[in-house]
PDB file of C-alpha atoms in Angstrom:
ATOM      1  CA  UNK A 905       9.385  40.748  72.514  1.00 34.00           C
ATOM      2  CA  UNK A 906       6.061  39.872  70.936  1.00 37.00           C
ATOM      3  CA  UNK A 907       5.583  36.423  69.459  1.00 35.00           C
ATOM      4  CA  UNK A 908       2.556  35.659  67.330  1.00 37.00           C
ATOM      5  CA  UNK A 909       1.304  32.113  67.818  1.00 38.00           C
ATOM      6  CA  UNK A 910      -0.452  30.987  64.685  1.00 38.00           C
ATOM      7  CA  UNK A 911      -1.410  34.455  63.445  1.00 40.00           C
ATOM      8  CA  UNK A 912       1.777  35.145  61.532  1.00 39.00           C
ATOM      9  CA  UNK A 913       0.442  33.542  58.347  1.00 40.00           C
ATOM     10  CA  UNK A 914      -0.837  36.940  57.158  1.00 44.00           C
ATOM     11  CA  UNK A 915       1.549  39.600  55.891  1.00 50.00           C
ATOM     12  CA  UNK A 916       0.460  42.117  58.520  1.00 69.00           C
ATOM     13  CA  UNK A 917       0.880  41.907  62.268  1.00 89.00           C
ATOM     14  CA  UNK A 918      -2.587  41.943  63.865  1.00 94.00           C
ATOM     15  CA  UNK A 919      -3.853  45.335  64.995  1.00 96.00           C
ATOM     16  CA  UNK A 920      -5.913  44.530  68.091  1.00 97.00           C
ATOM     17  CA  UNK A 921      -8.478  46.759  69.791  1.00 98.00           C
ATOM     18  CA  UNK A 922     -10.223  45.705  73.004  1.00 98.00           C
ATOM     19  CA  UNK A 923     -13.682  47.195  73.576  1.00 97.00           C
ATOM     20  CA  UNK A 924     -14.707  47.286  77.234  1.00 97.00           C
ATOM     21  CA  UNK A 925     -17.907  48.525  78.860  1.00 95.00           C
ATOM     22  CA  UNK A 926     -20.711  47.256  81.046  1.00 91.00           C
ATOM     23  CA  UNK A 927     -24.055  45.924  79.839  1.00 88.00           C
ATOM     24  CA  UNK A 928     -25.986  48.817  78.303  1.00 90.00           C
ATOM     25  CA  UNK A 929     -22.889  50.997  77.793  1.00 94.00           C
ATOM     26  CA  UNK A 930     -23.621  51.161  74.051  1.00 93.00           C
ATOM     27  CA  UNK A 931     -20.374  49.527  72.960  1.00 94.00           C
ATOM     28  CA  UNK A 932     -22.136  47.256  70.425  1.00 92.00           C
ATOM     29  CA  UNK A 933     -23.531  50.263  68.544  1.00 94.00           C
ATOM     30  CA  UNK A 934     -20.129  51.953  68.516  1.00 96.00           C
ATOM     31  CA  UNK A 935     -18.434  48.735  67.350  1.00 97.00           C
ATOM     32  CA  UNK A 936     -20.686  48.740  64.267  1.00 96.00           C
ATOM     33  CA  UNK A 937     -19.616  52.325  63.514  1.00 97.00           C
ATOM     34  CA  UNK A 938     -15.910  51.456  63.944  1.00 97.00           C
ATOM     35  CA  UNK A 939     -16.303  48.486  61.576  1.00 96.00           C
ATOM     36  CA  UNK A 940     -18.045  50.651  58.950  1.00 95.00           C
ATOM     37  CA  UNK A 941     -15.582  53.537  59.236  1.00 95.00           C
ATOM     38  CA  UNK A 942     -12.233  51.822  59.752  1.00 95.00           C
ATOM     39  CA  UNK A 943     -12.744  48.333  58.319  1.00 95.00           C
ATOM     40  CA  UNK A 944     -12.137  46.270  61.444  1.00 97.00           C
ATOM     41  CA  UNK A 945     -13.271  42.663  61.884  1.00 97.00           C
ATOM     42  CA  UNK A 946     -15.674  42.594  64.851  1.00 97.00           C
ATOM     43  CA  UNK A 947     -15.263  39.651  67.241  1.00 97.00           C
ATOM     44  CA  UNK A 948     -17.745  39.428  70.116  1.00 94.00           C
ATOM     45  CA  UNK A 949     -16.634  36.994  72.820  1.00 91.00           C
ATOM     46  CA  UNK A 950     -20.249  36.243  73.773  1.00 88.00           C
ATOM     47  CA  UNK A 951     -21.304  35.662  70.159  1.00 92.00           C
ATOM     48  CA  UNK A 952     -18.380  33.287  69.583  1.00 95.00           C
ATOM     49  CA  UNK A 953     -19.340  31.212  72.629  1.00 93.00           C
ATOM     50  CA  UNK A 954     -23.021  31.124  71.597  1.00 92.00           C
ATOM     51  CA  UNK A 955     -22.114  30.161  68.032  1.00 94.00           C
ATOM     52  CA  UNK A 956     -19.876  27.342  69.248  1.00 94.00           C
ATOM     53  CA  UNK A 957     -22.727  26.009  71.417  1.00 93.00           C
ATOM     54  CA  UNK A 958     -25.114  26.192  68.430  1.00 94.00           C
ATOM     55  CA  UNK A 959     -22.675  24.181  66.308  1.00 92.00           C
ATOM     56  CA  UNK A 960     -23.046  21.257  68.745  1.00 87.00           C
ATOM     57  CA  UNK A 961     -19.305  20.676  68.564  1.00 86.00           C
ATOM     58  CA  UNK A 962     -17.432  18.885  71.327  1.00 83.00           C
ATOM     59  CA  UNK A 963     -16.071  22.274  72.368  1.00 85.00           C
ATOM     60  CA  UNK A 964     -19.615  23.711  72.337  1.00 91.00           C
ATOM     61  CA  UNK A 965     -20.911  20.924  74.583  1.00 90.00           C
ATOM     62  CA  UNK A 966     -18.161  21.641  77.112  1.00 90.00           C
ATOM     63  CA  UNK A 967     -19.014  25.353  77.060  1.00 91.00           C
ATOM     64  CA  UNK A 968     -22.728  24.640  77.515  1.00 91.00           C
ATOM     65  CA  UNK A 969     -22.087  22.247  80.428  1.00 90.00           C
ATOM     66  CA  UNK A 970     -19.887  24.879  82.094  1.00 89.00           C
ATOM     67  CA  UNK A 971     -22.600  27.559  81.785  1.00 84.00           C
ATOM     68  CA  UNK A 972     -25.335  25.161  82.971  1.00 86.00           C
ATOM     69  CA  UNK A 973     -23.301  24.412  86.086  1.00 85.00           C
ATOM     70  CA  UNK A 974     -23.119  28.140  86.793  1.00 77.00           C
ATOM     71  CA  UNK A 975     -19.374  28.266  86.256  1.00 82.00           C
ATOM     72  CA  UNK A 976     -17.487  30.818  84.162  1.00 80.00           C
ATOM     73  CA  UNK A 977     -16.151  29.575  80.831  1.00 87.00           C
ATOM     74  CA  UNK A 978     -12.352  29.216  81.220  1.00 91.00           C
ATOM     75  CA  UNK A 979     -10.376  32.101  79.707  1.00 94.00           C
ATOM     76  CA  UNK A 980      -8.369  29.702  77.573  1.00 94.00           C
ATOM     77  CA  UNK A 981     -11.512  28.423  75.824  1.00 93.00           C
ATOM     78  CA  UNK A 982     -12.676  31.928  74.876  1.00 94.00           C
ATOM     79  CA  UNK A 983      -9.193  33.016  73.788  1.00 97.00           C
ATOM     80  CA  UNK A 984      -8.790  29.961  71.563  1.00 95.00           C
ATOM     81  CA  UNK A 985     -12.123  30.749  69.860  1.00 96.00           C
ATOM     82  CA  UNK A 986     -10.941  34.328  69.301  1.00 97.00           C
ATOM     83  CA  UNK A 987      -7.602  33.083  67.974  1.00 97.00           C
ATOM     84  CA  UNK A 988      -9.342  30.728  65.531  1.00 96.00           C
ATOM     85  CA  UNK A 989     -11.394  33.621  64.137  1.00 96.00           C
ATOM     86  CA  UNK A 990      -8.264  35.744  63.798  1.00 97.00           C
ATOM     87  CA  UNK A 991      -6.451  32.965  61.946  1.00 96.00           C
ATOM     88  CA  UNK A 992      -9.370  32.426  59.552  1.00 96.00           C
ATOM     89  CA  UNK A 993      -9.812  36.121  58.765  1.00 96.00           C
ATOM     90  CA  UNK A 994      -8.247  37.928  55.798  1.00 96.00           C
ATOM     91  CA  UNK A 995      -8.430  41.099  57.860  1.00 96.00           C
ATOM     92  CA  UNK A 996      -5.578  42.047  60.194  1.00 95.00           C
ATOM     93  CA  UNK A 997      -7.540  44.652  62.196  1.00 96.00           C
ATOM     94  CA  UNK A 998      -9.599  43.151  65.015  1.00 98.00           C
ATOM     95  CA  UNK A 999     -12.167  44.708  67.303  1.00 98.00           C
ATOM     96  CA  UNK A1000     -12.549  42.357  70.285  1.00 98.00           C
ATOM     97  CA  UNK A1001     -15.795  43.164  72.063  1.00 96.00           C
ATOM     98  CA  UNK A1002     -16.549  42.189  75.674  1.00 91.00           C
ATOM     99  CA  UNK A1003     -13.170  40.628  76.387  1.00 94.00           C
ATOM    100  CA  UNK A1004     -11.082  40.622  78.555  1.00 96.00           C
ATOM    101  CA  UNK A1005     -13.561  40.891  81.436  1.00 92.00           C
ATOM    102  CA  UNK A1006     -10.966  40.207  84.129  1.00 95.00           C
ATOM    103  CA  UNK A1007      -7.231  40.214  84.790  1.00 96.00           C
ATOM    104  CA  UNK A1008      -7.230  36.433  84.347  1.00 96.00           C
ATOM    105  CA  UNK A1009      -8.822  36.888  80.888  1.00 96.00           C
ATOM    106  CA  UNK A1010      -6.229  39.517  80.003  1.00 97.00           C
ATOM    107  CA  UNK A1011      -3.269  37.390  81.057  1.00 97.00           C
ATOM    108  CA  UNK A1012      -4.611  34.355  79.132  1.00 97.00           C
ATOM    109  CA  UNK A1013      -5.126  36.436  75.993  1.00 98.00           C
ATOM    110  CA  UNK A1014      -1.623  37.899  76.035  1.00 97.00           C
ATOM    111  CA  UNK A1015      -0.096  34.482  76.761  1.00 97.00           C
ATOM    112  CA  UNK A1016      -2.001  32.520  74.084  1.00 96.00           C
ATOM    113  CA  UNK A1017      -2.117  35.187  71.356  1.00 96.00           C
ATOM    114  CA  UNK A1018       1.386  36.390  72.132  1.00 95.00           C
ATOM    115  CA  UNK A1019       0.449  40.045  71.726  1.00 95.00           C
ATOM    116  CA  UNK A1020      -1.024  42.951  73.618  1.00 97.00           C
ATOM    117  CA  UNK A1021      -3.806  45.162  72.261  1.00 97.00           C
ATOM    118  CA  UNK A1022      -2.796  48.292  70.362  1.00 96.00           C
ATOM    119  CA  UNK A1023      -5.820  50.239  71.622  1.00 96.00           C
ATOM    120  CA  UNK A1024      -8.249  49.718  74.513  1.00 98.00           C
ATOM    121  CA  UNK A1025     -11.592  51.547  74.430  1.00 98.00           C
ATOM    122  CA  UNK A1026     -13.550  51.827  77.658  1.00 97.00           C
ATOM    123  CA  UNK A1027     -17.141  53.029  77.370  1.00 97.00           C
ATOM    124  CA  UNK A1028     -17.760  54.728  80.701  1.00 96.00           C
ATOM    125  CA  UNK A1029     -21.440  55.044  81.499  1.00 96.00           C
ATOM    126  CA  UNK A1030     -23.280  55.853  84.779  1.00 94.00           C
ATOM    127  CA  UNK A1031     -24.990  52.902  86.454  1.00 92.00           C
ATOM    128  CA  UNK A1032     -28.478  54.445  86.267  1.00 91.00           C
ATOM    129  CA  UNK A1033     -28.095  55.006  82.511  1.00 93.00           C
ATOM    130  CA  UNK A1034     -26.956  51.420  81.895  1.00 92.00           C
ATOM    131  CA  UNK A1035     -29.819  50.037  84.009  1.00 90.00           C
ATOM    132  CA  UNK A1036     -32.313  52.129  82.035  1.00 89.00           C
ATOM    133  CA  UNK A1037     -30.918  50.986  78.683  1.00 89.00           C
ATOM    134  CA  UNK A1038     -30.871  47.304  79.621  1.00 86.00           C
ATOM    135  CA  UNK A1039     -34.441  47.492  80.946  1.00 85.00           C
ATOM    136  CA  UNK A1040     -35.587  49.144  77.713  1.00 83.00           C
ATOM    137  CA  UNK A1041     -33.808  46.457  75.731  1.00 78.00           C
ATOM    138  CA  UNK A1042     -35.249  43.619  77.795  1.00 67.00           C
ATOM    139  CA  UNK A1043     -38.785  45.030  78.121  1.00 58.00           C
ATOM    140  CA  UNK A1044     -39.286  42.467  80.818  1.00 54.00           C
ATOM    141  CA  UNK A1045     -40.484  42.402  84.420  1.00 48.00           C
ATOM    142  CA  UNK A1046     -39.063  45.649  85.704  1.00 49.00           C
ATOM    143  CA  UNK A1047     -38.955  44.841  89.429  1.00 48.00           C
ATOM    144  CA  UNK A1048     -37.223  41.500  88.888  1.00 48.00           C
ATOM    145  CA  UNK A1049     -34.746  42.912  86.424  1.00 70.00           C
ATOM    146  CA  UNK A1050     -33.417  45.974  88.251  1.00 82.00           C
ATOM    147  CA  UNK A1051     -31.727  43.969  91.035  1.00 82.00           C
ATOM    148  CA  UNK A1052     -30.335  41.434  88.576  1.00 81.00           C
ATOM    149  CA  UNK A1053     -28.906  44.138  86.330  1.00 84.00           C
ATOM    150  CA  UNK A1054     -27.361  46.013  89.259  1.00 88.00           C
ATOM    151  CA  UNK A1055     -25.686  42.807  90.435  1.00 87.00           C
ATOM    152  CA  UNK A1056     -24.303  42.213  86.931  1.00 85.00           C
ATOM    153  CA  UNK A1057     -22.943  45.768  86.873  1.00 90.00           C
ATOM    154  CA  UNK A1058     -21.276  45.362  90.289  1.00 91.00           C
ATOM    155  CA  UNK A1059     -19.607  42.109  89.153  1.00 89.00           C
ATOM    156  CA  UNK A1060     -18.538  43.747  85.877  1.00 90.00           C
ATOM    157  CA  UNK A1061     -17.027  46.713  87.696  1.00 92.00           C
ATOM    158  CA  UNK A1062     -15.144  44.605  90.248  1.00 93.00           C
ATOM    159  CA  UNK A1063     -13.600  42.346  87.597  1.00 93.00           C
ATOM    160  CA  UNK A1064     -13.094  44.924  84.848  1.00 94.00           C
ATOM    161  CA  UNK A1065     -11.598  47.808  86.821  1.00 94.00           C
ATOM    162  CA  UNK A1066      -8.163  46.148  87.233  1.00 97.00           C
ATOM    163  CA  UNK A1067      -8.056  45.568  83.439  1.00 98.00           C
ATOM    164  CA  UNK A1068      -8.972  49.200  82.760  1.00 97.00           C
ATOM    165  CA  UNK A1069      -6.335  50.403  85.238  1.00 97.00           C
ATOM    166  CA  UNK A1070      -3.671  48.108  83.759  1.00 98.00           C
ATOM    167  CA  UNK A1071      -4.066  49.544  80.271  1.00 98.00           C
ATOM    168  CA  UNK A1072      -4.434  53.103  81.579  1.00 97.00           C
ATOM    169  CA  UNK A1073      -0.970  52.751  83.164  1.00 98.00           C
ATOM    170  CA  UNK A1074       0.395  51.500  79.833  1.00 97.00           C
ATOM    171  CA  UNK A1075      -1.046  54.528  78.020  1.00 96.00           C
ATOM    172  CA  UNK A1076      -3.302  52.369  75.818  1.00 97.00           C
ATOM    173  CA  UNK A1077      -6.674  53.254  77.338  1.00 97.00           C
ATOM    174  CA  UNK A1078      -9.125  55.613  75.653  1.00 97.00           C
ATOM    175  CA  UNK A1079     -11.982  56.407  78.034  1.00 97.00           C
ATOM    176  CA  UNK A1080     -15.191  57.329  76.224  1.00 97.00           C
ATOM    177  CA  UNK A1081     -18.033  59.125  78.026  1.00 97.00           C
ATOM    178  CA  UNK A1082     -20.857  56.921  76.747  1.00 97.00           C
ATOM    179  CA  UNK A1083     -23.787  59.298  77.317  1.00 96.00           C
ATOM    180  CA  UNK A1084     -25.433  61.301  74.553  1.00 94.00           C
ATOM    181  CA  UNK A1085     -26.310  60.808  70.907  1.00 95.00           C
ATOM    182  CA  UNK A1086     -24.614  57.892  69.099  1.00 96.00           C
ATOM    183  CA  UNK A1087     -22.818  60.227  66.673  1.00 97.00           C
ATOM    184  CA  UNK A1088     -21.588  62.467  69.503  1.00 97.00           C
ATOM    185  CA  UNK A1089     -20.137  59.441  71.286  1.00 97.00           C
ATOM    186  CA  UNK A1090     -18.482  58.277  68.062  1.00 97.00           C
ATOM    187  CA  UNK A1091     -16.755  61.675  67.732  1.00 97.00           C
ATOM    188  CA  UNK A1092     -14.959  60.780  70.989  1.00 97.00           C
ATOM    189  CA  UNK A1093     -13.988  57.391  69.505  1.00 97.00           C
ATOM    190  CA  UNK A1094     -12.439  58.797  66.305  1.00 96.00           C
ATOM    191  CA  UNK A1095      -9.211  60.222  67.828  1.00 95.00           C
ATOM    192  CA  UNK A1096      -8.280  56.735  69.109  1.00 95.00           C
ATOM    193  CA  UNK A1097      -8.102  55.553  65.489  1.00 94.00           C
ATOM    194  CA  UNK A1098      -6.392  58.660  64.077  1.00 86.00           C
ATOM    195  CA  UNK A1099      -3.441  56.554  62.938  1.00 72.00           C
ATOM    196  CA  UNK A1100      -5.567  53.802  61.399  1.00 72.00           C
ATOM    197  CA  UNK A1101      -6.029  53.360  57.712  1.00 55.00           C
ATOM    198  CA  UNK A1102      -9.506  54.539  56.797  1.00 54.00           C
ATOM    199  CA  UNK A1103     -11.462  52.648  54.128  1.00 47.00           C
ATOM    200  CA  UNK A1104     -11.309  54.551  50.872  1.00 41.00           C
ATOM    201  CA  UNK A1105     -14.685  55.721  49.676  1.00 44.00           C
ATOM    202  CA  UNK A1106     -15.714  54.276  46.343  1.00 39.00           C
TER     203      UNK A1106
END
C-alpha cells in the first residue's frame, strides 16, 4: 500500500518519473523536451542542492560542509529537498533528474515520499561518447579531465546499476539508446509517456 507523506494536499496522486544516466548521457536535453511536450515539473537533484547552498540556509550550510569534507550528501537531505519542491508545486507530474544514484538513495526516496516512481528512464550511452561530450562541455585541460571523467563514470556505473536492475525487474525501466540526434533519441522516449496527458496546443 502506498502512503503519501505530505504530498496528498493536491487532488492528484503524484506521477513520478526518475531520469537516470551518466554525465554526458544527454538526459538534461531530453528532460527539457519531456517538460515541453508532456508538462512535467523538472526537479534536478544537483540543482536543488546548489540552490539550497546559495540560499545560505542552515540546511545549505550543512550541505556545503558535507561536500567540502569530501563526503556524499545524505540521501535523506536530498529527498527532503525534492519532497519540499513537490509539496510547493501545483503540478502533479514530476521528472526527477539525477536521482536516485544508488540503492541507498532509492530506498530513502521510497521511504520518505511513500511512493515508487511510475516510470524510470535510463539513458544508456557508451563511455567514449560520454567522455567526449563532457570534454566538449568543459573545454578544459583535456589530459587532466579524461581520467577524472572516467573515474566519475565508473563510480556512477557501480552505484547506479543496482537501481537500474531493480526497476527493470519491476517492469518500470525504459532503456533509451542515447546516441544520435536529439530528436531521434526523443522518439525513443515518447512511448514511455504514451499514457500521459499531453499538453493541449493553443
